[in-house]
PDB file of C-alpha atoms in Angstrom:
ATOM      1  CA  MET A  20       5.861  21.165  -6.236  1.00  0.00           C
ATOM      2  CA  SER A  21       8.580  19.108  -7.893  1.00  0.00           C
ATOM      3  CA  GLU A  22       7.855  15.990  -9.909  1.00  0.00           C
ATOM      4  CA  ILE A  23       6.936  12.779  -8.090  1.00  0.00           C
ATOM      5  CA  VAL A  24       9.225   9.982  -9.292  1.00  0.00           C
ATOM      6  CA  ILE A  25       8.167   6.360  -8.772  1.00  0.00           C
ATOM      7  CA  ARG A  26      10.819   3.628  -8.686  1.00  0.00           C
ATOM      8  CA  HIS A  27      11.476   0.243  -7.125  1.00  0.00           C
ATOM      9  CA  ALA A  28      12.813   0.362  -3.581  1.00  0.00           C
ATOM     10  CA  GLU A  29      16.502  -0.353  -3.094  1.00  0.00           C
ATOM     11  CA  ALA A  30      18.524  -1.561  -0.120  1.00  0.00           C
ATOM     12  CA  ALA A  31      19.713   2.004   0.470  1.00  0.00           C
ATOM     13  CA  ASP A  32      16.083   3.042   1.154  1.00  0.00           C
ATOM     14  CA  ALA A  33      15.831   1.125   4.455  1.00  0.00           C
ATOM     15  CA  GLN A  34      16.571   4.134   6.678  1.00  0.00           C
ATOM     16  CA  ALA A  35      14.085   6.355   4.824  1.00  0.00           C
ATOM     17  CA  LEU A  36      11.393   3.662   5.051  1.00  0.00           C
ATOM     18  CA  GLN A  37      12.043   3.337   8.771  1.00  0.00           C
ATOM     19  CA  HIS A  38      11.551   7.106   9.111  1.00  0.00           C
ATOM     20  CA  LEU A  39       8.362   7.015   7.022  1.00  0.00           C
ATOM     21  CA  TYR A  40       6.705   4.266   9.063  1.00  0.00           C
ATOM     22  CA  ALA A  41       7.861   5.740  12.391  1.00  0.00           C
ATOM     23  CA  GLN A  42       5.479   8.690  11.869  1.00  0.00           C
ATOM     24  CA  VAL A  43       2.448   8.294  14.146  1.00  0.00           C
ATOM     25  CA  PRO A  44      -0.211   9.062  11.495  1.00  0.00           C
ATOM     26  CA  VAL A  45       1.446   6.617   9.072  1.00  0.00           C
ATOM     27  CA  TYR A  46       1.696   3.607  11.372  1.00  0.00           C
ATOM     28  CA  SER A  47      -1.684   4.427  12.937  1.00  0.00           C
ATOM     29  CA  ASP A  48      -3.421   4.092   9.555  1.00  0.00           C
ATOM     30  CA  THR A  49      -1.594   0.888   8.571  1.00  0.00           C
ATOM     31  CA  LEU A  50      -0.936  -2.458  10.207  1.00  0.00           C
ATOM     32  CA  GLN A  51       2.632  -1.385  11.042  1.00  0.00           C
ATOM     33  CA  LEU A  52       3.833  -1.182  14.634  1.00  0.00           C
ATOM     34  CA  PRO A  53       5.419   1.877  16.274  1.00  0.00           C
ATOM     35  CA  TYR A  54       9.215   2.161  16.548  1.00  0.00           C
ATOM     36  CA  PRO A  55      10.178   0.112  13.486  1.00  0.00           C
ATOM     37  CA  PRO A  56      13.845  -0.927  13.539  1.00  0.00           C
ATOM     38  CA  ALA A  57      15.940  -0.198  10.457  1.00  0.00           C
ATOM     39  CA  THR A  58      16.833  -3.896  10.348  1.00  0.00           C
ATOM     40  CA  LEU A  59      13.180  -4.705   9.619  1.00  0.00           C
ATOM     41  CA  TRP A  60      13.332  -2.682   6.408  1.00  0.00           C
ATOM     42  CA  GLU A  61      16.837  -3.863   5.555  1.00  0.00           C
ATOM     43  CA  ASP A  62      15.610  -7.476   5.771  1.00  0.00           C
ATOM     44  CA  ARG A  63      12.425  -6.793   3.781  1.00  0.00           C
ATOM     45  CA  LEU A  64      14.413  -5.181   0.984  1.00  0.00           C
ATOM     46  CA  ALA A  65      17.224  -7.763   0.957  1.00  0.00           C
ATOM     47  CA  ASN A  66      14.974 -10.825   1.192  1.00  0.00           C
ATOM     48  CA  ALA A  67      11.898  -9.966  -0.837  1.00  0.00           C
ATOM     49  CA  ALA A  68       9.341 -12.743  -0.907  1.00  0.00           C
ATOM     50  CA  PRO A  69       8.242 -14.082  -4.302  1.00  0.00           C
ATOM     51  CA  GLY A  70       5.570 -11.865  -5.825  1.00  0.00           C
ATOM     52  CA  ARG A  71       6.471  -8.846  -3.665  1.00  0.00           C
ATOM     53  CA  PHE A  72       7.170  -5.521  -5.363  1.00  0.00           C
ATOM     54  CA  ALA A  73       8.212  -2.524  -3.265  1.00  0.00           C
ATOM     55  CA  LEU A  74       7.713   0.847  -4.933  1.00  0.00           C
ATOM     56  CA  VAL A  75       8.760   4.203  -3.539  1.00  0.00           C
ATOM     57  CA  ALA A  76       7.812   7.767  -4.416  1.00  0.00           C
ATOM     58  CA  CYS A  77      10.535  10.396  -4.353  1.00  0.00           C
ATOM     59  CA  ILE A  78      10.460  14.164  -4.656  1.00  0.00           C
ATOM     60  CA  ASP A  79      13.790  15.875  -5.297  1.00  0.00           C
ATOM     61  CA  GLY A  80      15.541  12.650  -4.270  1.00  0.00           C
ATOM     62  CA  ARG A  81      13.693  12.388  -0.946  1.00  0.00           C
ATOM     63  CA  LEU A  82      11.640   9.254  -0.288  1.00  0.00           C
ATOM     64  CA  VAL A  83       8.098  10.438   0.524  1.00  0.00           C
ATOM     65  CA  GLY A  84       5.961   7.339   0.026  1.00  0.00           C
ATOM     66  CA  ASN A  85       5.943   3.568  -0.263  1.00  0.00           C
ATOM     67  CA  LEU A  86       3.609   0.983  -1.721  1.00  0.00           C
ATOM     68  CA  THR A  87       4.316  -2.721  -1.403  1.00  0.00           C
ATOM     69  CA  LEU A  88       2.374  -4.888  -3.826  1.00  0.00           C
ATOM     70  CA  MET A  89       1.998  -8.562  -2.972  1.00  0.00           C
ATOM     71  CA  VAL A  90       0.844 -10.998  -5.666  1.00  0.00           C
ATOM     72  CA  GLU A  91      -0.742 -14.121  -4.222  1.00  0.00           C
ATOM     73  CA  GLN A  92       1.363 -17.242  -4.774  1.00  0.00           C
ATOM     74  CA  PRO A  93      -1.111 -20.148  -4.508  1.00  0.00           C
ATOM     75  CA  TRP A  94      -1.952 -21.281  -8.050  1.00  0.00           C
ATOM     76  CA  ARG A  95      -5.657 -20.577  -7.777  1.00  0.00           C
ATOM     77  CA  ARG A  96      -5.067 -17.012  -6.486  1.00  0.00           C
ATOM     78  CA  ARG A  97      -2.212 -15.820  -8.710  1.00  0.00           C
ATOM     79  CA  HIS A  98      -4.605 -13.450 -10.452  1.00  0.00           C
ATOM     80  CA  VAL A  99      -4.957 -11.534  -7.148  1.00  0.00           C
ATOM     81  CA  ALA A 100      -2.751  -8.924  -5.489  1.00  0.00           C
ATOM     82  CA  THR A 101      -3.009  -6.765  -2.406  1.00  0.00           C
ATOM     83  CA  PHE A 102      -0.977  -3.801  -1.241  1.00  0.00           C
ATOM     84  CA  GLY A 103      -0.015  -1.626   1.687  1.00  0.00           C
ATOM     85  CA  ILE A 104       0.777   2.056   1.290  1.00  0.00           C
ATOM     86  CA  GLY A 105       2.254   4.856   3.393  1.00  0.00           C
ATOM     87  CA  VAL A 106       2.865   8.519   2.585  1.00  0.00           C
ATOM     88  CA  ASP A 107       5.024  10.922   4.587  1.00  0.00           C
ATOM     89  CA  THR A 108       2.771  13.204   6.628  1.00  0.00           C
ATOM     90  CA  GLN A 109       4.377  16.315   5.073  1.00  0.00           C
ATOM     91  CA  PHE A 110       3.394  15.122   1.591  1.00  0.00           C
ATOM     92  CA  GLN A 111      -0.105  13.740   2.108  1.00  0.00           C
ATOM     93  CA  GLY A 112      -2.761  15.272  -0.132  1.00  0.00           C
ATOM     94  CA  ARG A 113      -0.243  16.122  -2.858  1.00  0.00           C
ATOM     95  CA  GLY A 114      -0.776  13.225  -5.243  1.00  0.00           C
ATOM     96  CA  VAL A 115       1.903  10.881  -3.891  1.00  0.00           C
ATOM     97  CA  GLY A 116      -0.576   8.111  -3.044  1.00  0.00           C
ATOM     98  CA  SER A 117      -2.266   8.488  -6.434  1.00  0.00           C
ATOM     99  CA  LYS A 118       1.042   8.125  -8.288  1.00  0.00           C
ATOM    100  CA  LEU A 119       1.976   5.033  -6.256  1.00  0.00           C
ATOM    101  CA  ILE A 120      -1.409   3.358  -6.800  1.00  0.00           C
ATOM    102  CA  ALA A 121      -1.385   4.193 -10.517  1.00  0.00           C
ATOM    103  CA  ALA A 122       2.072   2.621 -10.866  1.00  0.00           C
ATOM    104  CA  ALA A 123       1.038  -0.495  -8.934  1.00  0.00           C
ATOM    105  CA  LEU A 124      -2.130  -0.925 -10.994  1.00  0.00           C
ATOM    106  CA  GLU A 125      -0.135  -0.510 -14.201  1.00  0.00           C
ATOM    107  CA  LEU A 126       2.150  -3.336 -13.024  1.00  0.00           C
ATOM    108  CA  CYS A 127      -0.896  -5.472 -12.270  1.00  0.00           C
ATOM    109  CA  ASP A 128      -2.789  -4.709 -15.466  1.00  0.00           C
ATOM    110  CA  LYS A 129       0.016  -4.702 -18.014  1.00  0.00           C
ATOM    111  CA  TRP A 130       2.819  -6.873 -16.661  1.00  0.00           C
ATOM    112  CA  LEU A 131       1.761  -9.283 -13.909  1.00  0.00           C
ATOM    113  CA  HIS A 132      -1.517 -10.697 -15.282  1.00  0.00           C
ATOM    114  CA  VAL A 133      -3.294  -9.645 -12.090  1.00  0.00           C
ATOM    115  CA  THR A 134      -7.009  -9.075 -12.627  1.00  0.00           C
ATOM    116  CA  ARG A 135      -8.154  -8.588  -9.017  1.00  0.00           C
ATOM    117  CA  VAL A 136      -6.596  -6.199  -6.509  1.00  0.00           C
ATOM    118  CA  GLU A 137      -7.934  -6.235  -2.967  1.00  0.00           C
ATOM    119  CA  LEU A 138      -7.118  -4.309   0.180  1.00  0.00           C
ATOM    120  CA  THR A 139      -8.211  -3.548   3.701  1.00  0.00           C
ATOM    121  CA  VAL A 140      -8.595  -0.040   5.078  1.00  0.00           C
ATOM    122  CA  TYR A 141      -9.731   1.266   8.445  1.00  0.00           C
ATOM    123  CA  ALA A 142     -13.411   2.169   8.154  1.00  0.00           C
ATOM    124  CA  ASP A 143     -12.769   5.677   9.538  1.00  0.00           C
ATOM    125  CA  ASN A 144      -9.972   6.524   7.073  1.00  0.00           C
ATOM    126  CA  GLU A 145     -12.137   8.583   4.719  1.00  0.00           C
ATOM    127  CA  ALA A 146      -9.227  10.056   2.766  1.00  0.00           C
ATOM    128  CA  ALA A 147      -7.842   6.618   1.881  1.00  0.00           C
ATOM    129  CA  ILE A 148     -11.295   5.234   1.047  1.00  0.00           C
ATOM    130  CA  GLY A 149     -11.866   8.165  -1.317  1.00  0.00           C
ATOM    131  CA  LEU A 150      -8.478   7.585  -2.947  1.00  0.00           C
ATOM    132  CA  TYR A 151      -9.210   3.889  -3.509  1.00  0.00           C
ATOM    133  CA  LYS A 152     -12.646   4.643  -4.964  1.00  0.00           C
ATOM    134  CA  LYS A 153     -10.977   7.074  -7.390  1.00  0.00           C
ATOM    135  CA  PHE A 154      -9.089   4.065  -8.794  1.00  0.00           C
ATOM    136  CA  GLY A 155     -12.188   1.883  -9.156  1.00  0.00           C
ATOM    137  CA  PHE A 156     -12.137   0.021  -5.842  1.00  0.00           C
ATOM    138  CA  SER A 157     -15.467  -0.689  -4.203  1.00  0.00           C
ATOM    139  CA  VAL A 158     -16.397  -1.771  -0.689  1.00  0.00           C
ATOM    140  CA  GLU A 159     -16.968  -5.521  -0.517  1.00  0.00           C
ATOM    141  CA  GLY A 160     -17.403  -6.017   3.207  1.00  0.00           C
ATOM    142  CA  LEU A 161     -16.808  -4.905   6.783  1.00  0.00           C
ATOM    143  CA  SER A 162     -14.846  -6.650   9.524  1.00  0.00           C
ATOM    144  CA  PRO A 163     -15.751  -5.344  12.985  1.00  0.00           C
ATOM    145  CA  CYS A 164     -12.909  -5.151  15.533  1.00  0.00           C
ATOM    146  CA  TYR A 165     -10.398  -6.159  12.833  1.00  0.00           C
ATOM    147  CA  ALA A 166      -7.214  -4.644  14.271  1.00  0.00           C
ATOM    148  CA  LEU A 167      -5.818  -2.976  17.364  1.00  0.00           C
ATOM    149  CA  ARG A 168      -4.996   0.707  16.938  1.00  0.00           C
ATOM    150  CA  ASP A 169      -3.869   2.861  19.838  1.00  0.00           C
ATOM    151  CA  GLY A 170      -5.408   0.458  22.370  1.00  0.00           C
ATOM    152  CA  GLU A 171      -8.799   0.195  20.639  1.00  0.00           C
ATOM    153  CA  LEU A 172     -10.195  -2.419  18.266  1.00  0.00           C
ATOM    154  CA  VAL A 173     -11.234  -0.772  15.009  1.00  0.00           C
ATOM    155  CA  ASP A 174     -13.361  -1.834  12.051  1.00  0.00           C
ATOM    156  CA  THR A 175     -11.925  -2.437   8.613  1.00  0.00           C
ATOM    157  CA  LEU A 176     -13.460  -2.305   5.166  1.00  0.00           C
ATOM    158  CA  HIS A 177     -12.517  -4.817   2.492  1.00  0.00           C
ATOM    159  CA  MET A 178     -12.266  -3.226  -0.933  1.00  0.00           C
ATOM    160  CA  GLY A 179     -11.587  -4.716  -4.342  1.00  0.00           C
ATOM    161  CA  ARG A 180     -11.012  -3.780  -7.968  1.00  0.00           C
ATOM    162  CA  ILE A 181     -11.454  -6.213 -10.832  1.00  0.00           C
ATOM    163  CA  ARG A 182      -9.818  -5.164 -14.089  1.00  0.00           C
ATOM    164  CA  GLY A 183     -12.364  -4.616 -16.816  1.00  0.00           C
ATOM    165  CA  VAL A 184     -15.344  -4.770 -14.464  1.00  0.00           C
ATOM    166  CA  ARG A 185     -17.085  -1.513 -13.616  1.00  0.00           C
ATOM    167  CA  GLN A 186     -17.980  -1.708  -9.940  1.00  0.00           C
ATOM    168  CA  ALA A 187     -20.402   0.324  -7.903  1.00  0.00           C
ATOM    169  CA  VAL A 188     -18.684   2.837  -5.670  1.00  0.00           C
TER     170      VAL A 188
END
C-alpha cells in the first residue's frame, strides 16, 4: 500500500469529505447524519471555529480519512480536547485511523498544551475501542441510550487519555 499522508483539510476537500461521511458504515459509527450536503463541509472548512483542527489522511492523493480535533475554549477546560474520526470503508484496517490519531495526539502533546483528550464511542464498536486503547485511552464511563443510530438508542463509552499518566486499559 502507498504511504498515508496526513495534512490539514483545505476548502477543496469538501466534496471528498461529503463522500466519506455519506458511507453508511462511517455515519453509522459517528454522530453524523446520512446524506450530508457538500455545503455542510464547505461551511465547516471555510468557517472553522476557534480551537478546531481538521486533519485528513490521503493515499496517492485520494482523501481516505478525517479527524477533527476540537480544543475546549472555556478557560478552565483549555487543557482538554476531543475529536471525531472517520475512515473510508475501503481503507479501514490499514492504519489510516492510527496515523490520524497519532498526528492529532502529537498536536495536543507538543503544540497545543493539551494534557487531556476525551472521546465518546459506541459501546459496540470494538474496532474503534481497540484503536483508542492502543493510544492509551481508557474507559471512564458508560452512557446508556446516548444516541440514535438506525432507529435504535445505543450506549456510548466515554474514554480519556491524560498525557503522562499511565491509565488502566
